[in-house]
Amino acid sequence: MHFSALAQLGLTGLLVALLPLTVVWISSDANKYRKLVWVAVFLTIDLIMFGGFTRLSDSGLGCPDWPGCYGSANPFLAHEHIVAAEALMPTGPVTVFKAWVEMTHRYLAMAIGVLIVAMMVQAWRQWRKSKRQEFAPALPTALFLFVCLQGAFGAWTVTMKLQPIIVTIHLLLGMGLLALLTWLGGRQDNAVAPVLRADADVSMLRPIRALAIFSAVLLTAQIALGGWVSTNYATLACTDFPLCGGKVIPEMDFEHGFHLWRELGKTAAGHYLPFSALTAIHWVHRNFAFFVLLGIGYTVYRAWFLPSLRKPARWIAVILAVQACTGLATIYLNWPLAIAVLHNGGAALLVLLLTMLNYKAKFQLDVARTSASAAATVPPALGSISRTP
């Protein structure tokens, strides 16, 4: 790809980023940095959902090179090549529509990269001036490195022709990016309204914190399994529920289904992937969902009794119910694209909400420990005097 085309591509990403940057600039919010972080969170959820649409509409190879499209900065300039490829294979991976879908996904990803660079630069500037904790640059810098890694996997997704393990890692990195941005957003919120008093003592908060971490691990595993279902196009391997092919335990090929390093639709030996392998992929994701519902559901139940955790817990319960409904709808309605994209978005919202729950639980626990330590260091005589009217 020529330098001029790369420059045009970079300029396009910058222009797309100008819209959210302008929204932040003209916002009435006095804390512009906090606003920038939460705008980036919102756009990352959009990017994850649009990435799901790109994958599910078979647009991942709409432009079969990277970072441009047939060496050009946009599908307008590559129109001749795209039309020629579409004429050869009208139902193939390259069409005008799919090219625009793929490039729009890339433009949005570049815009988020610009926002993260802006966060990092501003964090370092403010940290050198004030040393205020909300501008500690380690997390924004980690975000910059993380988004570079995500971009590399985006490139490999195209150049390695949608290899399932690469696409699944690309999805997981996108969810990880959302979690890191949400954690940064929580830090900015805490700077505006810091937690001064814990809702409970250490003995009550410690198990809730452990449950929140465990729930995040469960969700990560389920998203990985869901990504594996999607990237292997195994959504309709079971078209009934709760049975699969009319059986509780259908014929399944775990060896080929969960062999990670292989081409799309092929076994490691290069043969076509048997249907029983797709059934195994679908069946594992479906049944692991019950463990996720139980684990996260119990975490929500425990967190519900604490005022500071009740709001995220309530929303987690709502999104869990919606996820179950959209998951079943993809089966009974034969995988309509809109519902599949909503299911993808629901997973992103669960990542956001569980990250918020983990952040709040961690800092509630930190405050409780600080209070307990302070109480333990008060001399007995002074403690009795302080309690005297």
mmCIF file of C-alpha atoms in Angstrom, residues 378-389:
data_model
loop_
_atom_site.group_PDB
_atom_site.id
_atom_site.type_symbol
_atom_site.label_atom_id
_atom_site.label_comp_id
_atom_site.label_asym_id
_atom_site.label_seq_id
_atom_site.Cartn_x
_atom_site.Cartn_y
_atom_site.Cartn_z
ATOM 1 C CA VAL A 378 -6.877 3.966 67.849
ATOM 2 C CA PRO A 379 -5.549 3.592 71.441
ATOM 3 C CA PRO A 380 -8.141 2.040 73.798
ATOM 4 C CA ALA A 381 -8.217 5.076 76.091
ATOM 5 C CA LEU A 382 -8.664 7.468 73.182
ATOM 6 C CA GLY A 383 -11.364 5.210 71.752
ATOM 7 C CA SER A 384 -13.307 5.335 75.042
ATOM 8 C CA ILE A 385 -12.952 9.097 75.211
ATOM 9 C CA SER A 386 -14.238 9.501 71.624
ATOM 10 C CA ARG A 387 -17.310 7.470 72.559
ATOM 11 C CA THR A 388 -18.016 9.596 75.644
ATOM 12 C CA PRO A 389 -20.794 12.189 75.003
#
